[in-house]
Short mmCIF file of C-alpha atoms in Angstrom, two decimals:
data_model
loop_
_atom_site.label_atom_id
_atom_site.label_comp_id
_atom_site.label_asym_id
_atom_site.label_seq_id
_atom_site.Cartn_x
_atom_site.Cartn_y
_atom_site.Cartn_z
CA UNK A 92 56.14 0.96 1.05
CA UNK A 93 53.44 0.48 4.03
CA UNK A 94 54.85 1.94 7.69
CA UNK A 95 54.28 0.61 11.03
CA UNK A 96 51.74 2.65 12.72
CA UNK A 97 53.77 5.34 14.80
CA UNK A 98 53.57 8.66 15.93
CA UNK A 99 55.47 9.56 12.90
CA UNK A 100 53.06 8.55 10.26
CA UNK A 101 50.18 10.44 9.75
CA UNK A 102 46.72 9.76 10.54
CA UNK A 103 45.55 10.77 6.69
CA UNK A 104 47.96 10.74 3.79
CA UNK A 105 46.44 12.00 0.52
CA UNK A 106 48.68 11.86 -2.55
CA UNK A 107 47.09 13.01 -6.16
CA UNK A 108 43.84 11.99 -5.04
CA UNK A 109 41.17 11.91 -8.31
CA UNK A 110 37.70 10.53 -8.31
CA UNK A 111 35.28 11.39 -10.91
CA UNK A 112 31.74 10.39 -11.59
CA UNK A 113 31.47 9.36 -15.07
CA UNK A 114 32.42 12.38 -16.82
CA UNK A 115 32.49 14.31 -14.22
CA UNK A 116 35.56 14.81 -12.51
CA UNK A 117 35.16 15.89 -9.03
CA UNK A 118 38.58 15.65 -7.21
CA UNK A 119 41.79 16.66 -9.76
CA UNK A 120 44.54 15.78 -7.61
CA UNK A 121 44.26 16.37 -3.98
CA UNK A 122 47.34 16.31 -1.75
CA UNK A 123 46.70 16.62 2.12
CA UNK A 124 47.93 15.21 5.37
CA UNK A 125 46.30 15.23 8.70
CA UNK A 126 48.45 14.42 11.41
CA UNK A 127 47.52 12.55 14.57
CA UNK A 128 45.27 14.90 17.01
CA UNK A 129 44.77 17.03 14.47
CA UNK A 130 41.39 19.25 13.80
CA UNK A 131 41.03 19.89 10.11
CA UNK A 132 38.31 22.03 8.86
CA UNK A 133 37.47 21.26 4.78
CA UNK A 134 35.61 24.58 3.54
CA UNK A 135 34.32 25.59 -0.02
CA UNK A 136 31.48 26.46 -1.88
CA UNK A 137 29.00 23.35 -2.73
CA UNK A 138 30.23 21.12 -5.71
CA UNK A 139 33.82 21.65 -4.67
CA UNK A 140 34.29 18.18 -3.97
CA UNK A 141 34.80 18.61 -0.26
CA UNK A 142 32.12 15.62 0.71
CA UNK A 143 33.73 13.43 -1.73
CA UNK A 144 36.95 13.63 -0.34
CA UNK A 145 35.62 12.80 2.67
CA UNK A 146 33.84 9.76 1.70
CA UNK A 147 37.13 8.72 -0.17
CA UNK A 148 38.72 8.62 3.38
CA UNK A 149 36.59 5.91 4.64
CA UNK A 150 36.33 4.10 1.00
CA UNK A 151 32.34 5.07 0.92
CA UNK A 152 33.52 6.55 -2.27
CA UNK A 153 36.34 4.79 -4.28
CA UNK A 154 39.42 6.69 -5.54
CA UNK A 155 39.98 6.35 -9.27
CA UNK A 156 43.98 7.75 -8.64
CA UNK A 157 46.43 8.63 -6.48
CA UNK A 158 46.81 7.13 -2.83
CA UNK A 159 44.97 7.76 0.40
CA UNK A 160 46.51 6.29 3.67
CA UNK A 161 45.10 6.15 7.07
CA UNK A 162 47.39 5.21 9.51
CA UNK A 163 49.96 4.22 7.04
CA UNK A 164 47.61 1.49 5.56
CA UNK A 165 46.40 2.16 1.86
CA UNK A 166 42.35 2.31 2.23
CA UNK A 167 40.06 -0.07 0.18
CA UNK A 168 43.28 -1.66 -1.57
CA UNK A 169 46.10 -3.89 -0.53
CA UNK A 170 49.71 -3.76 -2.03
CA UNK A 171 51.51 -6.90 -2.59
CA UNK A 172 54.67 -7.22 -4.70
CA UNK A 173 53.88 -3.94 -6.20
CA UNK A 174 50.58 -4.51 -7.21
CA UNK A 175 47.25 -2.98 -6.09
CA UNK A 176 44.51 -5.34 -5.36
CA UNK A 177 40.91 -4.37 -4.69
CA UNK A 178 39.61 -4.90 -1.15
CA UNK A 179 36.73 -7.16 -0.67
CA UNK A 180 33.93 -5.51 1.11
CA UNK A 181 34.47 -7.70 4.32
CA UNK A 182 37.83 -5.95 4.72
CA UNK A 183 36.42 -2.51 3.92
CA UNK A 184 34.10 -3.00 6.75
CA UNK A 185 37.10 -3.98 8.91
CA UNK A 186 38.73 -0.95 8.05
CA UNK A 187 36.57 1.29 8.97
CA UNK A 188 35.55 0.44 12.22
CA UNK A 189 38.46 2.89 13.33
CA UNK A 190 37.05 5.58 11.50
CA UNK A 191 33.68 7.15 12.29
CA UNK A 192 31.41 9.30 10.39
CA UNK A 193 28.89 11.86 11.15
CA UNK A 194 26.50 12.76 7.93
CA UNK A 195 24.79 15.45 7.31
CA UNK A 196 21.00 14.25 7.65
CA UNK A 197 22.57 12.38 10.64
CA UNK A 198 21.21 8.82 9.47
CA UNK A 199 20.32 7.17 12.76
CA UNK A 200 18.58 3.88 12.85
CA UNK A 201 15.03 4.90 12.96
CA UNK A 202 13.84 1.40 14.48
CA UNK A 203 16.19 1.34 17.03
CA UNK A 204 16.21 3.62 20.63
CA UNK A 205 19.00 5.81 20.75
CA UNK A 206 21.21 3.40 23.09
CA UNK A 207 20.29 0.69 20.08
CA UNK A 208 21.73 3.13 17.97
CA UNK A 209 25.18 3.58 19.83
CA UNK A 210 25.26 -0.55 20.81
CA UNK A 211 24.56 -1.81 17.54
CA UNK A 212 28.30 -1.44 16.20
CA UNK A 213 29.89 -2.78 19.07
CA UNK A 214 27.48 -5.85 19.29
CA UNK A 215 27.05 -6.50 15.80
CA UNK A 216 30.99 -6.00 14.32
CA UNK A 217 33.20 -6.61 17.79
CA UNK A 218 30.80 -8.75 19.41
CA UNK A 219 30.92 -7.18 22.76
CA UNK A 220 28.30 -8.56 24.74
CA UNK A 221 24.93 -6.44 25.19
CA UNK A 222 25.06 -5.78 28.95
CA UNK A 223 28.70 -4.51 28.08
CA UNK A 224 27.63 -2.43 25.59
CA UNK A 225 24.48 -1.03 26.85
CA UNK A 226 26.85 0.19 29.69
CA UNK A 227 29.50 2.02 27.30
CA UNK A 228 26.31 3.43 25.61
CA UNK A 229 24.58 4.90 28.23
CA UNK A 230 27.91 6.51 29.11
CA UNK A 231 28.69 8.08 25.50
CA UNK A 232 25.14 9.43 25.08
CA UNK A 233 25.99 10.92 29.10
CA UNK A 234 29.13 12.43 27.26
CA UNK A 235 27.18 14.01 24.32
CA UNK A 236 24.23 15.04 27.04
CA UNK A 237 21.50 12.49 26.21
CA UNK A 238 21.51 9.81 28.66
CA UNK A 239 17.93 10.58 29.77
CA UNK A 240 17.20 10.05 26.16
CA UNK A 241 18.59 6.58 25.89
CA UNK A 242 15.00 4.76 25.06
CA UNK A 243 13.86 7.56 22.88
CA UNK A 244 13.06 6.90 19.25
CA UNK A 245 15.40 8.90 16.66
CA UNK A 246 11.93 10.47 15.42
CA UNK A 247 11.00 11.63 19.17
CA UNK A 248 14.38 13.82 18.90
CA UNK A 249 15.36 17.23 17.82
CA UNK A 250 17.70 17.74 15.03
CA UNK A 251 20.40 18.28 17.31
CA UNK A 252 19.54 15.59 19.44
CA UNK A 253 20.06 13.50 16.74
CA UNK A 254 22.93 14.32 15.84
CA UNK A 255 24.65 14.11 19.35
CA UNK A 256 23.44 10.39 19.45
CA UNK A 257 25.05 10.05 15.88
CA UNK A 258 28.05 10.96 17.27
CA UNK A 259 27.99 8.88 20.21
CA UNK A 260 27.17 5.81 17.78
CA UNK A 261 30.33 6.75 15.73
CA UNK A 262 32.36 6.94 19.08
CA UNK A 263 30.99 3.33 20.26
CA UNK A 264 33.70 2.19 17.80
CA UNK A 265 36.61 3.68 19.91
CA UNK A 266 37.75 5.50 16.40
CA UNK A 267 41.13 6.74 15.90
CA UNK A 268 39.64 9.28 13.59
CA UNK A 269 36.45 11.33 13.26
CA UNK A 270 34.97 12.30 10.04
CA UNK A 271 32.19 14.76 10.03
CA UNK A 272 30.16 15.62 6.63
CA UNK A 273 28.50 19.17 7.35
CA UNK A 274 27.21 18.31 10.50
CA UNK A 275 25.34 21.34 11.19
CA UNK A 276 24.05 21.95 7.80
CA UNK A 277 20.89 20.31 8.15
CA UNK A 278 19.84 22.08 11.71
CA UNK A 279 17.76 24.85 12.74
CA UNK A 280 19.96 27.44 13.67
CA UNK A 281 19.20 27.42 17.61
CA UNK A 282 20.28 23.82 17.66
CA UNK A 283 23.69 24.05 15.74
CA UNK A 284 25.31 25.33 19.30
CA UNK A 285 24.56 22.27 21.02
CA UNK A 286 26.29 20.16 18.40
CA UNK A 287 29.10 22.27 17.77
CA UNK A 288 29.95 21.95 21.84
CA UNK A 289 30.38 18.36 21.52
CA UNK A 290 32.82 18.28 18.80
CA UNK A 291 34.85 21.10 20.58
CA UNK A 292 34.73 18.94 23.55
CA UNK A 293 35.67 15.93 21.29
CA UNK A 294 38.68 18.15 19.86
CA UNK A 295 40.13 19.09 23.56
CA UNK A 296 40.09 15.73 24.09
CA UNK A 297 42.46 14.84 21.33
CA UNK A 298 40.57 13.15 19.08
CA UNK A 299 41.88 13.75 14.99
CA UNK A 300 39.01 15.36 13.00
CA UNK A 301 38.28 16.07 9.50
CA UNK A 302 35.31 18.44 9.35
CA UNK A 303 33.58 19.83 6.08
CA UNK A 304 31.76 22.68 7.30
CA UNK A 305 30.34 25.96 6.63
CA UNK A 306 30.51 27.00 10.37
CA UNK A 307 33.70 29.51 9.96
CA UNK A 308 33.48 30.30 13.37
CA UNK A 309 34.09 27.01 14.48
CA UNK A 310 36.90 26.50 11.67
CA UNK A 311 38.79 29.36 13.51
CA UNK A 312 38.11 28.39 16.97
CA UNK A 313 38.63 24.92 17.21
CA UNK A 314 40.40 24.19 13.96
CA UNK A 315 44.25 23.35 13.82
CA UNK A 316 44.05 23.73 9.87
CA UNK A 317 41.55 25.16 7.53
CA UNK A 318 42.20 23.88 3.53
CA UNK A 319 39.94 25.84 1.17
CA UNK A 320 38.75 23.80 -1.68
CA UNK A 321 37.07 24.76 -5.12
CA UNK A 322 36.60 22.99 -8.46
CA UNK A 323 38.17 19.96 -6.89
CA UNK A 324 41.30 21.43 -5.98
CA UNK A 325 43.23 22.26 -2.54
CA UNK A 326 43.15 26.25 -3.19
CA UNK A 327 44.43 27.35 -0.48
CA UNK A 328 45.46 25.68 3.46
CA UNK A 329 47.00 26.65 6.63
CA UNK A 330 46.07 27.67 10.00
CA UNK A 331 42.38 28.96 10.29
CA UNK A 332 42.99 32.83 11.73
CA UNK A 333 45.50 33.22 9.05
CA UNK A 334 43.42 32.10 6.25
CA UNK A 335 40.27 33.61 7.15
CA UNK A 336 41.65 37.01 8.18
CA UNK A 337 43.95 37.12 5.17
CA UNK A 338 43.29 34.81 2.22
CA UNK A 339 45.73 35.05 -0.44
CA UNK A 340 43.48 33.48 -3.32
CA UNK A 341 41.35 35.51 -5.22
CA UNK A 342 38.71 32.35 -4.94
CA UNK A 343 39.18 32.15 -1.04
CA UNK A 344 38.86 35.70 -0.94
CA UNK A 345 35.56 36.08 -3.28
CA UNK A 346 34.30 32.67 -0.93
CA UNK A 347 35.03 34.10 2.26
CA UNK A 348 33.43 37.58 1.68
CA UNK A 349 29.92 35.64 1.05
CA UNK A 350 29.95 33.21 3.98
CA UNK A 351 31.74 35.68 6.59
CA UNK B 28 -21.81 35.91 17.47
CA UNK B 29 -18.97 35.53 20.04
CA UNK B 30 -15.69 34.42 18.70
CA UNK B 31 -14.95 32.17 21.51
CA UNK B 32 -17.90 29.74 20.87
CA UNK B 33 -17.89 26.85 18.52
CA UNK B 34 -19.51 27.32 15.24
CA UNK B 35 -22.86 26.06 14.70
CA UNK B 36 -23.70 25.70 11.53
CA UNK B 37 -26.14 23.78 8.97
CA UNK B 38 -23.83 21.39 7.46
CA UNK B 39 -24.17 20.86 3.51
CA UNK B 40 -26.39 18.60 2.89
CA UNK B 41 -25.72 15.59 0.35
CA UNK B 42 -28.68 15.09 -1.02
CA UNK B 43 -27.33 13.29 -4.07
CA UNK B 44 -25.92 10.65 -1.81
CA UNK B 45 -29.66 9.79 -0.65
CA UNK B 46 -30.58 9.43 -4.15
CA UNK B 47 -27.77 7.34 -5.36
CA UNK B 48 -28.13 4.98 -1.99
CA UNK B 49 -31.73 4.27 -3.20
CA UNK B 50 -30.60 3.52 -6.76
CA UNK B 51 -28.37 1.26 -5.56
CA UNK B 52 -30.43 -0.51 -3.53
CA UNK B 53 -33.17 -0.83 -5.95
CA UNK B 54 -30.83 -2.62 -8.42
CA UNK B 55 -29.53 -4.86 -5.94
CA UNK B 56 -32.78 -6.20 -4.82
CA UNK B 57 -33.89 -6.60 -8.32
CA UNK B 58 -30.65 -8.58 -9.07
CA UNK B 59 -31.50 -10.98 -5.72
CA UNK B 60 -34.91 -11.17 -6.86
CA UNK B 61 -33.77 -12.42 -10.05
CA UNK B 62 -31.34 -14.89 -8.50
CA UNK B 63 -34.16 -16.21 -6.16
CA UNK B 64 -36.50 -16.88 -8.66
CA UNK B 65 -33.67 -18.51 -11.26
CA UNK B 66 -33.25 -21.91 -11.41
CA UNK B 67 -31.24 -22.62 -7.90
CA UNK B 68 -31.78 -24.68 -5.18
CA UNK B 69 -30.85 -22.06 -2.39
CA UNK B 70 -31.65 -25.06 0.20
CA UNK B 71 -28.93 -26.90 -1.29
CA UNK B 72 -26.30 -24.14 -1.26
CA UNK B 73 -26.98 -23.81 2.73
CA UNK B 74 -26.97 -27.34 3.30
CA UNK B 75 -23.67 -27.74 2.08
CA UNK B 76 -22.17 -24.79 3.88
CA UNK B 77 -21.25 -27.01 6.40
CA UNK B 78 -21.24 -30.27 5.27
CA UNK B 79 -17.80 -32.22 6.26
CA UNK B 80 -16.34 -32.66 3.07
CA UNK B 81 -16.78 -28.67 2.65
CA UNK B 82 -15.53 -27.63 5.88
CA UNK B 83 -12.58 -30.13 5.00
CA UNK B 84 -11.89 -28.59 1.79
CA UNK B 85 -11.56 -24.79 3.65
CA UNK B 86 -9.30 -25.84 6.05
CA UNK B 87 -7.36 -27.45 3.26
CA UNK B 88 -7.81 -23.82 1.39
CA UNK B 89 -6.29 -22.20 4.70
CA UNK B 90 -3.82 -24.22 5.01
CA UNK B 91 -1.96 -24.73 1.55
CA UNK B 92 -2.44 -20.49 1.33
CA UNK B 93 -1.00 -20.45 4.69
CA UNK B 94 1.87 -22.75 3.78
CA UNK B 95 2.50 -21.60 0.13
CA UNK B 96 2.41 -17.72 1.29
CA UNK B 97 5.19 -18.66 3.93
CA UNK B 98 7.47 -20.62 1.39
CA UNK B 99 6.79 -17.75 -0.95
CA UNK B 100 7.68 -15.32 1.77
CA UNK B 101 10.90 -16.90 2.26
CA UNK B 102 11.61 -17.43 -1.61
CA UNK B 103 10.74 -14.05 -2.42
CA UNK B 104 13.06 -12.18 0.35
CA UNK B 105 16.07 -14.80 -0.82
CA UNK B 106 15.21 -13.35 -4.28
CA UNK B 107 15.13 -9.97 -3.62
CA UNK B 108 18.14 -9.93 -1.41
CA UNK B 109 20.03 -12.00 -4.43
CA UNK B 110 18.61 -9.30 -6.85
CA UNK B 111 20.64 -6.59 -5.26
CA UNK B 112 23.92 -8.88 -5.18
CA UNK B 113 27.35 -7.36 -6.69
CA UNK B 114 27.80 -10.69 -7.63
CA UNK B 115 26.24 -11.22 -11.29
CA UNK B 116 25.95 -14.95 -10.85
CA UNK B 117 23.39 -14.35 -7.76
CA UNK B 118 21.59 -11.69 -9.38
CA UNK B 119 21.22 -13.27 -12.44
CA UNK B 120 20.11 -16.36 -10.95
CA UNK B 121 17.43 -14.56 -8.80
CA UNK B 122 16.45 -12.91 -12.13
CA UNK B 123 15.98 -15.61 -13.96
CA UNK B 124 13.92 -17.42 -11.48
CA UNK B 125 11.45 -13.79 -11.27
CA UNK B 126 11.33 -14.20 -15.21
CA UNK B 127 10.63 -17.54 -15.50
CA UNK B 128 8.05 -17.82 -12.66
CA UNK B 129 6.38 -14.72 -13.27
CA UNK B 130 6.12 -15.03 -17.15
CA UNK B 131 4.09 -18.43 -16.88
CA UNK B 132 0.89 -19.19 -15.61
CA UNK B 133 0.70 -20.87 -12.29
CA UNK B 134 -1.80 -23.05 -13.30
CA UNK B 135 0.75 -24.52 -15.95
CA UNK B 136 3.06 -24.80 -13.18
CA UNK B 137 1.09 -26.74 -11.09
CA UNK B 138 0.32 -29.07 -13.76
CA UNK B 139 4.18 -29.27 -14.19
CA UNK B 140 4.90 -29.94 -10.74
CA UNK B 141 2.13 -32.80 -10.79
CA UNK B 142 3.02 -34.07 -13.63
CA UNK B 143 6.97 -34.36 -12.95
CA UNK B 144 6.99 -38.05 -13.05
CA UNK B 145 6.85 -37.80 -16.85
CA UNK B 146 9.96 -36.16 -16.96
CA UNK B 147 11.95 -38.15 -14.02
CA UNK B 148 10.20 -41.35 -13.50
CA UNK B 149 12.39 -41.62 -9.95
CA UNK B 150 13.91 -38.76 -8.25
CA UNK B 151 16.77 -39.29 -5.58
CA UNK B 152 16.42 -37.55 -2.16
CA UNK B 153 18.89 -37.61 0.54
CA UNK B 154 18.94 -40.56 2.97
CA UNK B 155 15.95 -42.14 1.33
CA UNK B 156 17.53 -42.92 -1.76
CA UNK B 157 15.79 -43.21 -4.82
CA UNK B 158 11.98 -43.53 -4.84
CA UNK B 159 9.22 -43.41 -7.38
CA UNK B 160 8.35 -39.52 -8.47
CA UNK B 161 4.57 -40.18 -8.07
CA UNK B 162 4.59 -41.38 -4.38
CA UNK B 163 6.51 -38.02 -3.35
CA UNK B 164 4.13 -35.70 -5.95
CA UNK B 165 1.34 -35.82 -3.51
CA UNK B 166 -1.01 -33.56 -4.93
CA UNK B 167 -0.37 -31.52 -1.49
CA UNK B 168 3.32 -31.34 -2.49
CA UNK B 169 2.09 -30.06 -6.09
CA UNK B 170 0.29 -27.53 -4.80
CA UNK B 171 2.70 -26.20 -1.84
CA UNK B 172 5.40 -25.93 -4.78
CA UNK B 173 3.24 -24.77 -7.51
CA UNK B 174 1.61 -21.91 -5.44
CA UNK B 175 4.65 -21.47 -3.28
CA UNK B 176 7.30 -21.02 -6.06
CA UNK B 177 4.97 -18.82 -8.06
CA UNK B 178 4.44 -16.58 -4.82
CA UNK B 179 7.96 -15.78 -4.45
CA UNK B 180 8.63 -14.70 -7.63
CA UNK B 181 5.93 -11.98 -6.98
CA UNK B 182 6.99 -11.55 -3.26
CA UNK B 183 10.80 -10.92 -4.60
CA UNK B 184 9.39 -7.85 -6.37
CA UNK B 185 7.76 -6.62 -3.22
CA UNK B 186 10.50 -7.13 -1.22
CA UNK B 187 12.98 -5.86 -3.66
CA UNK B 188 11.12 -2.26 -3.64
CA UNK B 189 10.68 -2.19 0.36
CA UNK B 190 14.35 -2.39 0.36
CA UNK B 191 14.55 0.25 -2.32
CA UNK B 192 12.46 2.27 -0.64
CA UNK B 193 15.11 2.26 2.53
CA UNK B 194 17.29 5.32 2.35
CA UNK B 195 20.63 5.02 0.83
CA UNK B 196 22.14 6.91 3.92
CA UNK B 197 20.92 4.09 5.84
CA UNK B 198 23.20 1.59 4.59
CA UNK B 199 26.23 4.64 4.75
CA UNK B 200 25.94 4.81 8.07
CA UNK B 201 25.78 1.32 8.56
CA UNK B 202 28.88 0.65 6.38
CA UNK B 203 30.78 3.52 8.06
CA UNK B 204 30.63 1.76 11.26
CA UNK B 205 31.69 -1.08 9.78
CA UNK B 206 28.92 -3.77 9.47
CA UNK B 207 29.74 -6.06 6.97
CA UNK B 208 27.30 -5.80 3.80
CA UNK B 209 25.24 -9.11 5.26
CA UNK B 210 24.73 -7.68 8.68
CA UNK B 211 23.75 -4.07 6.84
CA UNK B 212 20.71 -6.04 5.03
CA UNK B 213 19.83 -7.83 8.01
CA UNK B 214 20.15 -5.50 10.91
CA UNK B 215 19.52 -2.14 8.78
CA UNK B 216 17.76 -2.44 5.70
CA UNK B 217 15.26 -5.02 5.74
CA UNK B 218 13.68 -4.04 9.15
CA UNK B 219 12.78 -0.54 7.50
CA UNK B 220 11.56 -2.25 4.45
CA UNK B 221 8.95 -4.14 6.71
CA UNK B 222 6.82 -1.13 6.22
CA UNK B 223 6.62 -1.14 2.60
CA UNK B 224 6.69 -4.87 2.49
CA UNK B 225 3.71 -5.80 5.10
CA UNK B 226 0.96 -4.30 3.74
CA UNK B 227 1.19 -5.39 -0.28
CA UNK B 228 1.87 -9.02 1.70
CA UNK B 229 -1.31 -9.15 2.97
CA UNK B 230 -2.79 -8.39 -0.01
CA UNK B 231 -0.94 -11.08 -1.82
CA UNK B 232 -2.45 -13.55 0.82
CA UNK B 233 -5.52 -12.72 0.18
CA UNK B 234 -4.87 -13.16 -3.68
CA UNK B 235 -3.59 -16.62 -2.34
CA UNK B 236 -6.96 -17.50 -0.78
CA UNK B 237 -8.60 -17.44 -3.95
CA UNK B 238 -5.62 -18.62 -6.43
CA UNK B 239 -5.47 -21.90 -4.39
CA UNK B 240 -8.21 -22.93 -6.31
CA UNK B 241 -6.23 -23.70 -9.02
CA UNK B 242 -4.91 -26.58 -7.01
CA UNK B 243 -8.00 -28.72 -7.79
CA UNK B 244 -6.55 -28.89 -11.09
CA UNK B 245 -3.89 -31.17 -9.24
CA UNK B 246 -6.77 -33.09 -7.35
CA UNK B 247 -6.11 -31.41 -4.41
CA UNK B 248 -8.83 -31.30 -1.79
CA UNK B 249 -9.29 -27.82 -1.44
CA UNK B 250 -13.04 -25.77 -1.15
CA UNK B 251 -13.34 -25.87 -4.57
CA UNK B 252 -12.49 -29.30 -5.28
CA UNK B 253 -14.39 -30.38 -2.49
CA UNK B 254 -17.20 -28.72 -4.46
CA UNK B 255 -16.42 -30.21 -7.57
CA UNK B 256 -16.54 -33.95 -6.03
CA UNK B 257 -20.12 -33.20 -4.20
CA UNK B 258 -21.53 -31.65 -7.56
CA UNK B 259 -20.10 -34.80 -9.83
CA UNK B 260 -22.38 -36.85 -8.00
CA UNK B 261 -25.53 -34.85 -7.53
CA UNK B 262 -25.14 -32.30 -10.35
CA UNK B 263 -25.87 -29.55 -8.11
CA UNK B 264 -23.20 -27.46 -9.66
CA UNK B 265 -24.27 -23.76 -9.53
CA UNK B 266 -25.32 -24.25 -5.71
CA UNK B 267 -22.22 -25.78 -4.49
CA UNK B 268 -20.16 -23.34 -6.51
CA UNK B 269 -22.81 -20.72 -4.47
CA UNK B 270 -21.65 -22.48 -1.13
CA UNK B 271 -17.96 -22.02 -1.67
CA UNK B 272 -18.16 -18.40 -2.77
CA UNK B 273 -19.77 -18.21 0.50
CA UNK B 274 -17.18 -19.93 2.18
CA UNK B 275 -14.16 -17.95 -0.04
CA UNK B 276 -15.92 -14.40 1.10
CA UNK B 277 -16.01 -15.53 4.62
CA UNK B 278 -12.13 -15.98 4.31
CA UNK B 279 -11.30 -13.05 2.54
CA UNK B 280 -13.44 -10.76 4.44
CA UNK B 281 -11.96 -12.10 7.70
CA UNK B 282 -8.74 -11.38 6.29
CA UNK B 283 -9.21 -8.17 4.94
CA UNK B 284 -10.11 -6.83 8.42
CA UNK B 285 -6.66 -8.28 9.42
CA UNK B 286 -4.99 -6.37 6.81
CA UNK B 287 -6.68 -2.85 7.44
CA UNK B 288 -5.69 -3.40 10.60
CA UNK B 289 -1.98 -3.99 9.45
CA UNK B 290 -2.05 -1.48 6.86
CA UNK B 291 -3.18 1.41 9.78
CA UNK B 292 -0.20 0.02 12.16
CA UNK B 293 2.52 0.20 9.65
CA UNK B 294 1.28 3.83 8.37
CA UNK B 295 1.89 5.03 11.68
CA UNK B 296 4.76 7.61 11.83
CA UNK B 297 5.08 7.55 8.17
CA UNK B 298 2.04 10.46 7.72
CA UNK B 299 0.38 12.43 9.42
CA UNK B 300 -3.27 11.43 8.76
CA UNK B 301 -4.27 7.95 9.39
CA UNK B 302 -5.76 5.68 6.53
CA UNK B 303 -9.51 6.45 6.57
CA UNK B 304 -11.81 4.09 8.45
CA UNK B 305 -13.41 1.00 6.38
CA UNK B 306 -15.58 1.12 3.46
CA UNK B 307 -18.68 0.29 5.63
CA UNK B 308 -17.66 2.63 8.36
CA UNK B 309 -17.26 5.26 5.95
CA UNK B 310 -20.56 4.69 4.19
CA UNK B 311 -22.43 4.81 8.07
CA UNK B 312 -20.63 8.08 8.53
CA UNK B 313 -21.68 9.76 5.47
CA UNK B 314 -25.13 8.67 5.29
CA UNK B 315 -25.57 10.70 9.10
CA UNK B 316 -26.04 13.87 8.19
CA UNK B 317 -23.75 16.57 9.88
CA UNK B 318 -20.65 14.08 10.16
CA UNK B 319 -17.58 14.45 8.21
CA UNK B 320 -16.09 11.32 6.18
#
């Protein structure tokens, strides 16, 4: 079943993805495909399952049903002789190296400076030398406009700056795919722009991105596709301008009338 | 009154504090008087304060406390990490360790280690072969194992609380970067848990300074044992108990100052207000009128 990674293999392929927490069914069969270089925005009311789905992509949540492939490879499971085997934590960790993730609450390591945060994974996971990793880290901080904050601890940075460091940290592993879990929801309104600017530049550079967001302006402008989720299912999807301008489904219309 | 000058007002007078201080001083004075008139030869207490046996005992108390606490910290971290393990065997072993060593008195554990030869007359040690347990299980080793392994069980709970205090988002961020569970623990979780772990560890050490006196039961020459060895000869029992009391107060006072420093240092950044000054500092500033504590 597994295909060799190539241009024809989608970055993410989800089929019938289901997830429940106890008796609560959060994802009720999600079918989605993210192509290479695509920027997909997931929108929907809170509790719709969009963050849970995002977390399934790098196996922070284990699927209960269906399957999910990243670059043709199952995430968190191995397929041998037609049977599924759960992966060891170490194998999952290896898979996650190619998938960067940015969290709503930044989750920078508070005991490390900005540059140490960015260096951590290349040094610890890939065994890069400290000097090479530091050099690359400074370059990444420059890219998000924070080269002058390299030696500063997260507590001394604004929310927007912390989130930009978090993006640089995820980029340090040179991921093929970036996941954003409501990256601007915890920010003061005047700080949202600087983070979206970094994300826009990333998208223009060709990065494949899945973005859970409430920023409809960003979705319209940067997104290649927009997926509206509600109640654990995909209600509607399509090019952002079309969906936002002319939603077909009643639930989409109701949601958009509240947020636009 | 102009609005840009400092307020000059008469502060609230705390007359009750003055009355309270006089009452406390009175009680303290009468207590001291009672003891000075009692059947105690204070000269003996002072005389033995720097006697070689007592001073040696003090160093032994310090030594066994430091070593047992160090052993406790190592065992505590290991046990706490094991308890968090997804492997039921690993977490079960840690649970069993904590259950047994917290569930039985430390004095009893000391006696068990010391009397190990009754169970196993000889033990086999790598590179040394089979040796008589009695020659290995010296009072020092029995005290170290008894106190250290017991302490480890308590430290495990402190370390576990520290690990639990670290936000789950930290683990997720480390996982998302591809860090293995072991590296996530060592590089991300434990360093942040330290802020919660270190202050109570200082407390545990101050406790250990006193608990180590139980090692006198296994003939280890710490402070209390030194005192008993002297008073069993000269019968100045209470005098020598006071001598070692003074030494314990010296030791705990020194490390309490250190502990207060640690607490302030690790509270930095986590609280807007630094912990207040020490008790002595507060008493002094309270008695001065017009100063806020």
